[in-house]
Coordinates of C-alpha atoms in Angstrom, one line a residue:
Chain V
M1 CA 99.9 -99.4 -17.0
R2 CA 97.2 -101.8 -16.2
R3 CA 95.0 -103.6 -18.7
A4 CA 91.3 -103.9 -18.3
L5 CA 89.1 -106.5 -20.0
V6 CA 85.5 -105.5 -20.7
T7 CA 83.3 -108.5 -21.7
G8 CA 80.4 -107.5 -23.7
G9 CA 82.5 -104.4 -24.5
A10 CA 80.8 -103.8 -27.8
G11 CA 77.3 -103.7 -26.2
F12 CA 75.4 -100.9 -24.7
I13 CA 76.9 -100.5 -21.2
G14 CA 80.2 -102.2 -22.1
S15 CA 81.0 -99.7 -24.9
H16 CA 80.5 -96.8 -22.5
L17 CA 82.9 -98.4 -20.1
V18 CA 85.4 -99.0 -22.8
E19 CA 85.1 -95.4 -23.9
A20 CA 85.6 -94.1 -20.3
L21 CA 88.6 -96.4 -19.7
A22 CA 90.2 -95.5 -23.0
A23 CA 89.7 -91.8 -22.2
R24 CA 91.6 -92.3 -18.9
G25 CA 94.5 -93.7 -20.9
E26 CA 94.0 -97.3 -19.7
R27 CA 94.7 -100.3 -22.0
V28 CA 91.4 -101.9 -22.8
R29 CA 90.6 -105.3 -24.3
V30 CA 87.1 -106.0 -25.5
F31 CA 85.6 -109.5 -25.5
D32 CA 82.4 -109.8 -27.4
N33 CA 80.6 -112.3 -29.7
F34 CA 78.8 -109.5 -31.5
S35 CA 75.5 -111.2 -31.2
T36 CA 74.0 -108.0 -29.9
G37 CA 77.2 -105.9 -29.6
R38 CA 78.2 -103.7 -32.5
R39 CA 81.6 -102.7 -33.8
E40 CA 80.5 -99.2 -34.4
N41 CA 79.9 -98.8 -30.7
L42 CA 83.6 -99.1 -30.1
P43 CA 85.8 -96.0 -29.9
R44 CA 88.6 -95.9 -32.4
A45 CA 91.0 -95.0 -29.7
A46 CA 94.6 -96.3 -29.5
G47 CA 95.0 -99.1 -27.0
V48 CA 91.6 -100.7 -27.6
E49 CA 92.0 -104.3 -28.6
V50 CA 89.1 -106.4 -29.7
I51 CA 88.8 -110.2 -29.3
E52 CA 85.7 -111.9 -30.8
G53 CA 84.6 -114.8 -28.7
D54 CA 81.8 -116.3 -26.7
L55 CA 81.5 -116.5 -23.0
R56 CA 80.3 -120.1 -23.2
D57 CA 83.7 -121.0 -24.6
L58 CA 86.0 -121.3 -21.6
A59 CA 89.2 -121.5 -23.7
A60 CA 88.3 -118.3 -25.5
V61 CA 87.5 -116.5 -22.2
R62 CA 90.9 -117.7 -20.8
E63 CA 92.7 -116.3 -23.8
A64 CA 90.9 -113.0 -23.3
C65 CA 91.9 -112.8 -19.6
R66 CA 95.6 -113.4 -20.2
G67 CA 97.6 -110.5 -18.8
V68 CA 94.6 -108.6 -17.6
D69 CA 94.5 -106.7 -14.2
L70 CA 90.8 -105.8 -14.1
V71 CA 87.7 -107.4 -15.5
F72 CA 84.5 -105.6 -16.1
H73 CA 82.1 -108.5 -16.8
E74 CA 79.2 -106.9 -18.8
G75 CA 78.7 -109.6 -21.3
A76 CA 75.2 -111.2 -21.0
L77 CA 71.9 -112.0 -22.7
A78 CA 70.2 -108.9 -21.3
S79 CA 66.5 -109.5 -21.9
V80 CA 63.7 -110.7 -19.7
P81 CA 61.3 -111.8 -22.5
R82 CA 64.1 -113.5 -24.4
S83 CA 65.0 -115.4 -21.2
V84 CA 61.4 -116.6 -20.8
E85 CA 61.6 -118.0 -24.4
D86 CA 65.0 -119.5 -24.0
P87 CA 66.0 -120.1 -20.4
L88 CA 68.7 -122.5 -21.3
T89 CA 70.7 -120.1 -23.5
T90 CA 70.2 -117.4 -20.9
E91 CA 71.7 -119.6 -18.2
A92 CA 74.5 -120.7 -20.4
V93 CA 75.6 -117.2 -21.3
N94 CA 74.8 -115.4 -18.0
G95 CA 75.4 -118.2 -15.4
Q96 CA 78.0 -120.4 -17.0
G97 CA 79.5 -117.5 -18.8
T98 CA 80.1 -115.7 -15.6
L99 CA 81.6 -118.8 -14.1
H100 CA 84.0 -119.0 -17.0
A101 CA 84.9 -115.3 -16.7
L102 CA 85.6 -115.9 -12.9
L103 CA 87.7 -118.9 -13.6
A104 CA 89.8 -117.1 -16.2
A105 CA 90.1 -114.0 -14.0
R106 CA 91.3 -116.0 -11.0
E107 CA 93.9 -117.7 -13.2
A108 CA 95.1 -114.3 -14.4
G109 CA 95.3 -113.1 -10.8
V110 CA 93.2 -110.0 -11.4
A111 CA 93.1 -107.2 -8.9
R112 CA 89.3 -106.8 -9.2
F113 CA 86.4 -108.6 -11.0
L114 CA 83.4 -106.4 -11.4
F115 CA 80.2 -108.2 -12.3
A116 CA 77.2 -106.5 -13.9
G117 CA 74.5 -107.7 -11.7
S118 CA 70.8 -106.8 -12.0
S119 CA 68.0 -105.4 -9.9
S120 CA 65.9 -108.3 -11.3
V121 CA 67.4 -110.6 -8.6
Y122 CA 65.0 -108.9 -6.1
G123 CA 62.0 -110.3 -7.9
D124 CA 58.7 -108.7 -7.0
D125 CA 59.2 -108.5 -3.3
P126 CA 57.1 -105.4 -2.6
R127 CA 59.4 -103.9 0.0
L128 CA 61.0 -100.6 -1.1
P129 CA 63.6 -99.4 -1.4
K130 CA 65.5 -102.5 -2.5
E131 CA 68.4 -103.2 -0.2
E132 CA 71.3 -105.4 -0.9
G133 CA 70.6 -107.8 2.0
A134 CA 67.1 -108.7 0.7
P135 CA 66.6 -112.3 -0.4
L136 CA 67.3 -113.4 -3.9
E137 CA 63.9 -114.0 -5.5
P138 CA 64.1 -113.5 -9.2
I139 CA 61.0 -114.3 -11.1
S140 CA 62.4 -114.6 -14.6
P141 CA 65.2 -116.8 -16.0
Y142 CA 67.1 -113.7 -16.8
G143 CA 67.0 -112.6 -13.1
A144 CA 67.8 -116.2 -12.0
S145 CA 70.8 -116.3 -14.3
K146 CA 72.0 -113.0 -12.9
A147 CA 71.5 -114.3 -9.4
V148 CA 73.6 -117.4 -10.3
G149 CA 76.4 -115.1 -11.5
E150 CA 76.3 -113.4 -8.1
L151 CA 76.4 -116.7 -6.3
Y152 CA 79.5 -117.6 -8.2
C153 CA 81.1 -114.2 -7.5
R154 CA 80.5 -114.7 -3.8
A155 CA 81.6 -118.3 -3.8
F156 CA 84.8 -117.3 -5.6
A157 CA 85.4 -114.5 -3.0
R158 CA 85.1 -117.0 -0.2
V159 CA 86.8 -120.1 -1.6
Y160 CA 89.6 -118.5 -3.6
G161 CA 89.7 -115.0 -2.3
T162 CA 89.0 -113.6 -5.8
P163 CA 88.3 -109.9 -5.4
T164 CA 84.9 -109.8 -6.8
V165 CA 82.3 -107.0 -6.7
V166 CA 78.7 -107.3 -7.7
L167 CA 77.1 -104.1 -9.0
R168 CA 73.3 -104.5 -9.3
Y169 CA 72.2 -102.2 -12.1
F170 CA 68.7 -100.8 -12.1
N171 CA 67.1 -100.1 -15.5
V172 CA 70.0 -98.6 -17.3
F173 CA 69.3 -96.3 -20.3
G174 CA 71.3 -94.1 -22.5
P175 CA 72.8 -93.7 -26.0
R176 CA 73.5 -96.9 -27.9
Q177 CA 70.8 -98.9 -26.2
R178 CA 69.1 -100.8 -29.0
G179 CA 65.4 -99.8 -29.4
D180 CA 64.5 -101.8 -32.5
S181 CA 63.7 -105.1 -30.9
P182 CA 61.0 -106.4 -28.6
Y183 CA 63.8 -107.4 -26.2
S184 CA 64.9 -103.8 -25.7
G185 CA 64.5 -101.8 -22.6
V186 CA 61.5 -99.6 -22.2
I187 CA 63.2 -96.2 -22.8
A188 CA 64.9 -97.4 -25.9
R189 CA 61.6 -98.8 -27.3
F190 CA 59.8 -95.6 -26.5
A191 CA 62.5 -93.4 -28.1
D192 CA 62.5 -95.6 -31.2
A193 CA 58.7 -95.4 -31.6
L194 CA 58.4 -91.7 -30.7
L195 CA 61.1 -90.7 -33.2
R196 CA 59.6 -92.8 -35.9
G197 CA 56.2 -91.2 -35.2
E198 CA 54.9 -94.6 -34.3
E199 CA 52.5 -95.6 -31.5
V200 CA 54.2 -96.3 -28.2
T201 CA 53.1 -99.5 -26.5
I202 CA 52.8 -99.5 -22.7
E203 CA 52.6 -102.9 -21.1
G204 CA 50.3 -103.2 -18.2
D205 CA 48.6 -100.1 -16.7
G206 CA 51.7 -97.9 -16.9
E207 CA 51.7 -97.5 -13.1
Q208 CA 54.6 -100.0 -12.8
T209 CA 57.7 -98.2 -11.6
R210 CA 61.4 -98.4 -12.3
D211 CA 64.5 -96.8 -11.0
F212 CA 65.8 -95.5 -14.4
T213 CA 69.6 -95.1 -14.3
F214 CA 71.6 -93.1 -16.8
V215 CA 74.5 -95.1 -18.3
A216 CA 77.0 -92.4 -17.3
D217 CA 76.2 -93.1 -13.7
V218 CA 76.7 -96.8 -14.2
V219 CA 80.1 -96.1 -15.7
A220 CA 81.0 -93.8 -12.8
A221 CA 80.1 -96.5 -10.3
N222 CA 82.2 -99.0 -12.1
L223 CA 85.3 -96.8 -12.2
L224 CA 84.9 -96.1 -8.5
A225 CA 84.4 -99.7 -7.6
A226 CA 87.4 -100.7 -9.6
D227 CA 89.7 -98.9 -7.1
A228 CA 87.7 -98.6 -3.9
A229 CA 88.8 -100.7 -0.9
L230 CA 86.1 -103.4 -0.8
E231 CA 85.7 -106.8 0.8
P232 CA 85.8 -109.6 -1.8
G233 CA 82.2 -110.5 -2.6
T234 CA 80.7 -107.1 -1.9
V235 CA 77.3 -106.4 -3.5
L236 CA 76.2 -102.9 -4.3
N237 CA 73.1 -101.4 -5.9
V238 CA 73.9 -99.0 -8.7
A239 CA 70.9 -96.7 -9.5
A240 CA 69.6 -93.2 -9.4
G241 CA 67.6 -94.1 -6.3
R242 CA 64.4 -92.7 -7.6
E243 CA 61.1 -94.3 -8.6
T244 CA 59.4 -93.3 -11.9
S245 CA 56.3 -94.8 -13.3
V246 CA 56.4 -96.0 -16.9
R247 CA 53.5 -93.6 -17.6
A248 CA 55.4 -90.6 -16.2
L249 CA 58.4 -91.7 -18.1
F250 CA 56.5 -91.7 -21.3
E251 CA 55.0 -88.3 -20.6
T252 CA 58.5 -86.8 -19.9
M253 CA 59.9 -88.2 -23.1
R254 CA 56.9 -87.0 -25.1
E255 CA 57.4 -83.5 -23.6
I256 CA 61.1 -83.4 -24.5
L257 CA 60.3 -84.3 -28.0
G258 CA 57.2 -82.1 -28.2
A259 CA 55.3 -85.0 -29.5
A260 CA 51.5 -85.5 -29.0
S261 CA 51.0 -89.2 -29.4
E262 CA 48.9 -91.3 -27.1
P263 CA 50.2 -94.7 -25.9
R264 CA 48.6 -98.0 -26.8
R265 CA 47.9 -100.4 -24.0
A266 CA 49.1 -104.0 -24.1
P267 CA 48.9 -106.8 -21.5
A268 CA 51.7 -106.9 -18.8
R269 CA 54.7 -109.1 -19.8
A270 CA 55.4 -112.4 -18.1
G271 CA 58.3 -112.0 -15.7
D272 CA 57.9 -108.3 -15.3
I273 CA 57.9 -106.8 -11.8
S274 CA 55.5 -104.1 -10.5
R275 CA 57.7 -101.6 -8.6
S276 CA 61.3 -100.8 -8.2
R277 CA 63.5 -98.3 -6.4
A278 CA 67.0 -98.9 -5.1
S279 CA 68.6 -97.9 -1.9
I280 CA 72.0 -96.6 -2.9
D281 CA 73.2 -95.9 0.6
R282 CA 75.8 -98.6 0.4
A283 CA 77.3 -97.4 -2.9
R284 CA 77.3 -93.9 -1.4
A285 CA 79.1 -95.1 1.7
L286 CA 81.6 -97.5 0.1
L287 CA 82.3 -95.8 -3.2
G288 CA 81.4 -92.2 -2.6
F289 CA 79.0 -92.8 -5.5
E290 CA 76.5 -90.0 -6.3
P291 CA 74.2 -90.2 -9.3
S292 CA 74.8 -87.0 -11.4
S293 CA 72.0 -86.8 -13.8
S294 CA 68.4 -86.0 -13.4
L295 CA 66.0 -88.2 -15.3
R296 CA 65.1 -85.4 -17.6
D297 CA 68.7 -84.6 -18.5
G298 CA 69.5 -88.2 -19.1
L299 CA 66.5 -88.6 -21.3
A300 CA 67.3 -85.4 -23.2
R301 CA 70.8 -86.7 -23.9
T302 CA 69.5 -90.1 -24.9
L303 CA 66.8 -88.8 -27.2
A304 CA 69.4 -86.5 -28.8
W305 CA 71.5 -89.5 -29.6
Y306 CA 68.6 -91.5 -31.0
R307 CA 67.7 -88.6 -33.2
E308 CA 71.3 -88.3 -34.5
A309 CA 71.5 -92.1 -35.0
A310 CA 68.3 -92.1 -36.9
R311 CA 69.8 -89.8 -39.5
Chain X
M1 CA 49.5 -145.9 -10.2
R2 CA 51.7 -142.9 -10.9
S3 CA 54.6 -142.7 -13.2
V4 CA 57.6 -141.0 -11.7
L5 CA 60.9 -140.0 -13.3
V6 CA 63.9 -140.2 -10.9
T7 CA 67.0 -138.5 -12.4
G8 CA 70.1 -139.8 -10.8
G9 CA 68.0 -142.9 -10.1
A10 CA 71.0 -145.2 -9.8
G11 CA 72.8 -143.1 -7.3
F12 CA 72.9 -143.4 -3.5
I13 CA 69.7 -141.5 -2.6
G14 CA 68.1 -142.0 -6.0
S15 CA 68.2 -145.8 -5.9
H16 CA 66.5 -145.8 -2.5
V17 CA 63.8 -143.4 -3.7
C18 CA 63.1 -145.7 -6.7
E19 CA 62.8 -148.7 -4.5
A20 CA 60.4 -147.0 -2.1
L21 CA 58.2 -145.8 -5.1
L22 CA 58.1 -149.3 -6.5
A23 CA 57.3 -150.7 -3.1
R24 CA 54.1 -148.6 -2.9
G25 CA 53.0 -149.5 -6.4
D26 CA 54.3 -146.5 -8.6
R27 CA 55.9 -146.9 -12.0
V28 CA 59.5 -145.7 -12.0
V29 CA 61.8 -144.5 -14.7
A30 CA 65.3 -144.1 -13.4
F31 CA 67.5 -141.8 -15.5
D32 CA 71.2 -142.0 -14.8
S33 CA 74.4 -141.5 -16.7
F34 CA 76.4 -143.9 -14.6
D35 CA 79.2 -141.4 -14.7
S36 CA 82.6 -142.3 -13.3
F37 CA 82.8 -139.8 -10.3
Y38 CA 82.9 -143.1 -8.4
D39 CA 83.0 -146.7 -9.6
P40 CA 79.9 -147.1 -11.8
A41 CA 79.8 -150.8 -10.8
R42 CA 78.4 -149.5 -7.5
K43 CA 75.5 -148.0 -9.3
E44 CA 74.9 -151.2 -11.2
R45 CA 74.6 -152.9 -7.9
N46 CA 72.3 -150.2 -6.6
V47 CA 69.7 -150.9 -9.4
E48 CA 70.0 -154.7 -9.4
G49 CA 66.9 -155.2 -7.2
A50 CA 64.7 -152.6 -8.9
R51 CA 65.5 -154.1 -12.3
Q52 CA 63.6 -157.2 -11.4
N53 CA 60.5 -155.2 -11.1
P54 CA 58.3 -154.9 -14.3
R55 CA 57.2 -151.4 -13.2
Y56 CA 60.8 -150.2 -13.4
R57 CA 62.6 -148.8 -16.5
L58 CA 66.3 -147.8 -16.5
V59 CA 67.4 -145.2 -18.9
R60 CA 71.2 -144.8 -19.3
E61 CA 71.4 -141.2 -20.5
D62 CA 72.8 -137.9 -19.3
I63 CA 70.9 -134.7 -18.3
R64 CA 73.5 -132.7 -20.3
D65 CA 71.8 -134.2 -23.3
A66 CA 68.7 -132.2 -24.1
K67 CA 67.8 -134.6 -26.9
A68 CA 67.8 -137.6 -24.7
L69 CA 65.4 -135.9 -22.3
E70 CA 63.2 -134.8 -25.1
T71 CA 63.0 -138.4 -26.4
L72 CA 62.2 -139.7 -23.0
F73 CA 59.4 -137.2 -22.4
A74 CA 57.9 -138.1 -25.8
E75 CA 57.9 -141.8 -24.8
E76 CA 56.6 -141.5 -21.3
A77 CA 53.7 -139.6 -19.7
F78 CA 55.2 -138.8 -16.3
D79 CA 53.1 -137.6 -13.3
A80 CA 56.1 -136.2 -11.4
V81 CA 59.8 -135.7 -11.5
V82 CA 62.3 -136.3 -8.7
H83 CA 65.4 -134.5 -9.9
L84 CA 68.4 -135.9 -8.0
A85 CA 71.0 -136.2 -10.8
A86 CA 74.0 -134.0 -9.9
L87 CA 77.7 -133.8 -9.6
A88 CA 78.1 -134.2 -5.8
G89 CA 80.8 -133.2 -3.4
V90 CA 82.0 -129.8 -2.1
R91 CA 85.8 -130.4 -2.4
P92 CA 85.8 -131.7 -6.0
S93 CA 83.7 -128.7 -7.0
I94 CA 86.5 -126.4 -5.9
R95 CA 88.8 -128.2 -8.3
D96 CA 86.4 -128.1 -11.3
P97 CA 83.5 -125.7 -10.9
A98 CA 82.7 -125.7 -14.6
A99 CA 81.7 -129.3 -14.6
Y100 CA 79.3 -128.6 -11.8
E101 CA 77.6 -125.8 -13.6
E102 CA 77.2 -127.9 -16.7
V103 CA 75.5 -130.7 -14.8
N104 CA 73.8 -129.1 -11.8
G105 CA 73.0 -125.7 -13.3
L106 CA 72.4 -126.2 -17.0
G107 CA 71.4 -129.9 -16.5
T108 CA 68.6 -128.7 -14.1
V109 CA 67.4 -126.2 -16.7
R110 CA 67.3 -129.0 -19.3
V111 CA 65.1 -131.1 -17.1
L112 CA 62.8 -128.1 -16.2
E113 CA 62.4 -127.3 -19.9
R114 CA 60.6 -130.5 -20.3
L115 CA 58.0 -129.3 -17.8
R116 CA 57.1 -125.9 -19.2
K117 CA 54.5 -127.1 -21.6
R118 CA 53.1 -129.8 -19.3
P119 CA 53.8 -128.7 -15.7
I120 CA 54.0 -131.7 -13.3
P121 CA 55.3 -131.8 -9.7
F122 CA 59.1 -131.3 -9.6
V123 CA 61.0 -132.4 -6.5
F124 CA 64.5 -131.1 -6.5
G125 CA 67.4 -132.6 -4.4
S126 CA 69.1 -129.5 -2.9
S127 CA 71.6 -129.4 -0.2
S128 CA 72.3 -128.0 3.3
S129 CA 75.4 -126.4 1.8
V130 CA 73.3 -123.6 0.4
Y131 CA 73.3 -122.1 3.9
G132 CA 77.1 -121.4 3.6
A133 CA 79.4 -121.0 6.6
R134 CA 77.7 -119.8 9.7
D135 CA 77.6 -120.4 13.4
R136 CA 74.0 -119.7 14.2
V137 CA 71.9 -122.9 14.3
P138 CA 69.5 -124.3 13.4
F139 CA 69.2 -123.4 9.8
R140 CA 65.7 -122.2 8.6
E141 CA 64.4 -122.3 5.1
D142 CA 63.7 -118.5 4.9
D143 CA 67.4 -117.7 5.3
A144 CA 68.8 -115.6 2.4
C145 CA 71.3 -118.3 1.4
A146 CA 73.3 -115.8 -0.7
T147 CA 76.8 -116.7 0.3
P148 CA 77.7 -120.2 -0.8
A149 CA 81.0 -121.5 0.5
S150 CA 81.8 -123.7 -2.5
P151 CA 80.9 -123.9 -6.2
Y152 CA 78.8 -127.0 -5.4
A153 CA 76.7 -125.0 -3.0
A154 CA 76.3 -122.2 -5.6
T155 CA 75.0 -124.7 -8.2
K156 CA 72.5 -126.1 -5.7
R157 CA 71.2 -122.7 -4.8
A158 CA 71.2 -122.0 -8.6
G159 CA 68.9 -125.0 -9.1
E160 CA 66.5 -123.7 -6.5
L161 CA 66.3 -120.3 -8.1
L162 CA 66.0 -121.6 -11.6
A163 CA 63.2 -123.9 -10.5
Y164 CA 61.4 -120.9 -8.9
T165 CA 61.2 -119.1 -12.2
Y166 CA 59.6 -122.2 -13.8
H167 CA 57.1 -122.3 -11.0
R168 CA 56.3 -118.6 -11.4
L169 CA 56.1 -118.5 -15.2
F170 CA 54.8 -122.0 -16.1
G171 CA 53.1 -123.2 -13.0
V172 CA 55.4 -126.1 -12.2
P173 CA 54.6 -127.2 -8.6
T174 CA 58.0 -127.5 -6.9
A175 CA 59.5 -128.8 -3.7
C176 CA 63.2 -128.1 -3.1
L177 CA 64.6 -130.5 -0.5
R178 CA 67.7 -129.4 1.4
F179 CA 69.3 -132.7 2.3
F180 CA 71.6 -132.6 5.4
T181 CA 74.6 -135.0 5.1
V182 CA 72.9 -138.1 4.1
Y183 CA 74.4 -141.5 5.0
G184 CA 73.4 -145.2 5.0
P185 CA 73.6 -148.2 2.8
R186 CA 75.0 -147.4 -0.7
Q187 CA 76.5 -144.2 0.5
R188 CA 79.1 -142.9 -2.0
P189 CA 82.5 -144.2 -1.2
E190 CA 84.2 -140.8 -0.9
M191 CA 81.7 -139.5 1.6
A192 CA 83.0 -139.1 5.2
I193 CA 81.3 -141.9 6.9
H194 CA 82.0 -144.5 4.2
K195 CA 85.5 -143.3 3.8
F196 CA 86.2 -143.3 7.5
A197 CA 84.7 -146.8 7.9
R198 CA 86.9 -148.2 5.1
L199 CA 90.1 -146.7 6.7
V200 CA 89.2 -147.9 10.2
E201 CA 88.4 -151.3 8.9
E202 CA 91.7 -151.5 7.0
G203 CA 93.7 -150.1 10.0
E204 CA 94.7 -147.0 8.0
P205 CA 94.9 -143.6 9.6
V206 CA 91.7 -141.5 9.4
P207 CA 92.3 -137.9 8.2
M208 CA 90.6 -135.4 10.5
F209 CA 90.3 -132.0 9.0
G210 CA 90.6 -129.2 11.6
D211 CA 90.4 -130.0 15.3
G212 CA 87.4 -132.4 15.1
S213 CA 85.0 -129.8 16.4
T214 CA 83.1 -129.2 13.2
R215 CA 79.6 -130.5 13.5
R216 CA 77.2 -132.0 11.1
D217 CA 73.6 -132.9 11.1
Y218 CA 73.7 -136.5 9.7
T219 CA 70.5 -137.9 8.2
F220 CA 69.8 -141.5 7.6
V221 CA 68.9 -142.3 4.1
E222 CA 65.6 -143.9 5.1
D223 CA 64.4 -140.7 6.7
I224 CA 65.4 -138.8 3.5
V225 CA 63.4 -141.2 1.4
S226 CA 60.2 -140.8 3.5
G227 CA 60.7 -137.0 3.4
T228 CA 61.1 -137.1 -0.4
L229 CA 58.0 -139.2 -1.0
A230 CA 55.9 -137.0 1.3
A231 CA 57.2 -133.9 -0.6
L232 CA 56.3 -135.6 -3.9
D233 CA 52.7 -136.4 -2.7
R234 CA 52.1 -132.9 -1.3
C235 CA 53.9 -131.0 -4.0
G236 CA 52.0 -127.7 -4.6
G237 CA 53.2 -124.1 -5.1
Y238 CA 56.9 -123.6 -4.5
E239 CA 58.3 -124.8 -1.2
I240 CA 61.7 -125.3 0.3
Y241 CA 62.1 -127.9 3.0
N242 CA 65.1 -128.9 5.2
L243 CA 65.4 -132.6 5.5
G244 CA 67.8 -133.3 8.3
G245 CA 68.3 -135.4 11.4
S246 CA 68.1 -132.3 13.7
R247 CA 71.0 -133.5 15.8
M248 CA 74.6 -132.4 15.5
V249 CA 77.5 -134.7 15.9
T250 CA 81.1 -133.5 16.0
L251 CA 83.7 -134.9 13.6
A252 CA 85.8 -136.3 16.4
D253 CA 82.7 -138.0 18.0
L254 CA 81.6 -139.4 14.6
I255 CA 85.0 -141.0 14.1
G256 CA 84.8 -142.5 17.6
R257 CA 81.3 -143.9 16.9
I258 CA 82.4 -145.4 13.6
G259 CA 85.2 -147.1 15.5
E260 CA 82.7 -148.5 18.0
A261 CA 80.4 -149.7 15.4
L262 CA 83.2 -151.6 13.7
G263 CA 84.8 -152.7 17.0
K264 CA 88.1 -151.2 16.0
R265 CA 90.1 -148.3 17.4
P266 CA 90.5 -145.5 14.8
R267 CA 94.0 -143.9 14.3
I268 CA 93.5 -140.2 13.7
E269 CA 95.7 -138.1 11.5
R270 CA 95.1 -134.4 11.9
R271 CA 95.0 -132.3 8.8
P272 CA 94.3 -128.5 8.2
E273 CA 90.8 -127.5 7.4
E274 CA 89.9 -127.6 3.8
P275 CA 88.4 -124.7 1.8
G276 CA 84.7 -125.1 1.2
D277 CA 84.2 -126.8 4.6
V278 CA 81.7 -125.1 6.9
P279 CA 81.9 -125.2 10.7
V280 CA 78.4 -126.5 11.4
T281 CA 75.2 -127.7 9.8
C282 CA 71.9 -128.2 11.6
A283 CA 68.4 -128.4 10.2
D284 CA 65.3 -126.8 11.7
V285 CA 62.8 -129.4 10.4
T286 CA 59.7 -127.7 11.8
K287 CA 58.3 -126.8 8.4
A288 CA 58.8 -130.3 7.0
G289 CA 57.3 -131.7 10.1
E290 CA 54.2 -129.6 9.9
R291 CA 53.6 -129.8 6.2
L292 CA 55.0 -133.2 5.3
G293 CA 54.7 -135.1 8.6
Y294 CA 58.5 -135.5 8.4
A295 CA 60.0 -136.9 11.6
P296 CA 63.5 -138.3 11.4
S297 CA 63.4 -141.6 13.1
V298 CA 66.8 -143.1 12.9
P299 CA 69.3 -141.9 15.5
I300 CA 73.0 -141.8 14.7
E301 CA 73.8 -144.9 16.8
E302 CA 71.3 -147.0 14.9
G303 CA 72.1 -145.5 11.6
L304 CA 75.8 -146.2 11.9
A305 CA 75.1 -149.8 13.0
R306 CA 72.9 -150.3 9.9
F307 CA 75.5 -148.6 7.7
V308 CA 78.3 -150.9 9.1
A309 CA 76.2 -154.0 8.5
W310 CA 75.7 -153.0 4.9
F311 CA 79.3 -151.9 4.6
R312 CA 80.7 -155.3 5.7
M313 CA 78.3 -157.2 3.4
D314 CA 79.2 -154.9 0.5
R315 CA 82.9 -155.5 1.1
R316 CA 82.3 -159.3 1.2
D317 CA 80.3 -159.2 -2.0
R318 CA 82.7 -157.0 -3.8
E319 CA 85.7 -159.2 -2.8
G320 CA 83.7 -162.3 -3.6
G321 CA 82.8 -160.9 -6.9
G322 CA 86.4 -160.0 -7.6
A323 CA 85.5 -156.3 -7.7

């Protein structure tokens, strides 16, 4: 039986992966420094081991990788505004941290290293859909640090033959995404505000678009990519492949909740991009990936979770 | 008079850049850790001349030390930064990638952090290695550069991308200069031309990795210095420039030419190709030519002759000085 390491396993996306792996009966090890990850996110399943540690600490990452066959590297400082405030910590956790994970994974001789990449590496190149071959042009330190992680994944594939795969996630949402911080993703913030009966703040004109992707689809893509026959260094978009404006998103959420609130407008955020939609042809072709949820379904499930969590 | 910070100012390229800035009347602060990647005594010799100049200040600190940078920027009012401090070398980066990220990745962010509140021109010493392994030449700046062939190359591309975000968010005018295999007086001792010259001079066999057909675009350091100063003077927006010699020389040919310049016959020892090596580099310097007036002027024959003249003098001095 193989053992999988999930860095950032107590975080939003990481914990869903841990749950899915545990449900398949795999042995799972979680590596998390619990700065934003939470213990209550972790399933109480047998075979889930937890190591508390920081990606910036190479010795700790090495320890976590010992005896591991698969690495899902989800650990990161996952916030654009936070990265603008503190580019150095962002690069240390996301850039250097990914290098540490790669070094440890190579020493452990893993069969696959999956890196949680980000659509932010495309920057604000107006061409749509975003295709994997487009140039790296991130406009925030967060996006740059994710691009650095990718560069290391590809360099390791080439130099050492490390079987790396980069999955570029597009605006992931779902249960357990934290909504109570200015660093949170837009859906989590909207849900938090709507459920509290507070005013929702839309930054910019609301016409900016995103390819909102339900976390279950991200988990599915990871599980497929863990076992698919892929060239080391392969880069794949993981997304729903559909463009939704922030304004339309807000309206759908309001409708699901039967709320009547009007949003408040705020200036656009530094480092934010204007439009986004992924081409998922490559993931379809190489993984047989197919996004399963409609935006409405994903939102309904997410809102149900926030409602439950608020109790 | 402008005040320019040159990180890595005691190194091979950095020390030449400092001298050229001093020669035209600028004030120069050289920031260098004198690390032991190669004999730091060489760096002491690199800065000997500049230290005689009253417009020159030497700061022996490390870009891994955010506090040292903060102090320096509190003491000085720089007009521009030329960021050349880095761990160099493709092959050693394969042995210890973490050290390269610490200096080249995070170190670059620490320097950039000093510019976010007071944006001044930032000239970054990048590398032709960001183009990765490819056969199509020449290399153009708009290439995707997404597949580095070594951790060193990854850290240099990282520096370019990180600098771009400081340009976008904080308005730091930036020029990234992709240097193509620089050689000349003060060249680091482990770099191919210097190493080969030493082995040929001593009658030792020269290791030739692969069949000798790999090609490099060698650029004389004087051309690199003029390109760097031009980029500094015309630094606006965010631009990437190739600075190369635009002529390819095969490895076998290079070794032959070094032998000729030294008047000795090289003994070649074949070795398998090393990981991280790329088959060819060749700069398209059209953009640097148009925007910076860059025109490489020292052909390989002349450059090698000038290198060898320095190399012999350096050996005499080092032996004379007991080094």
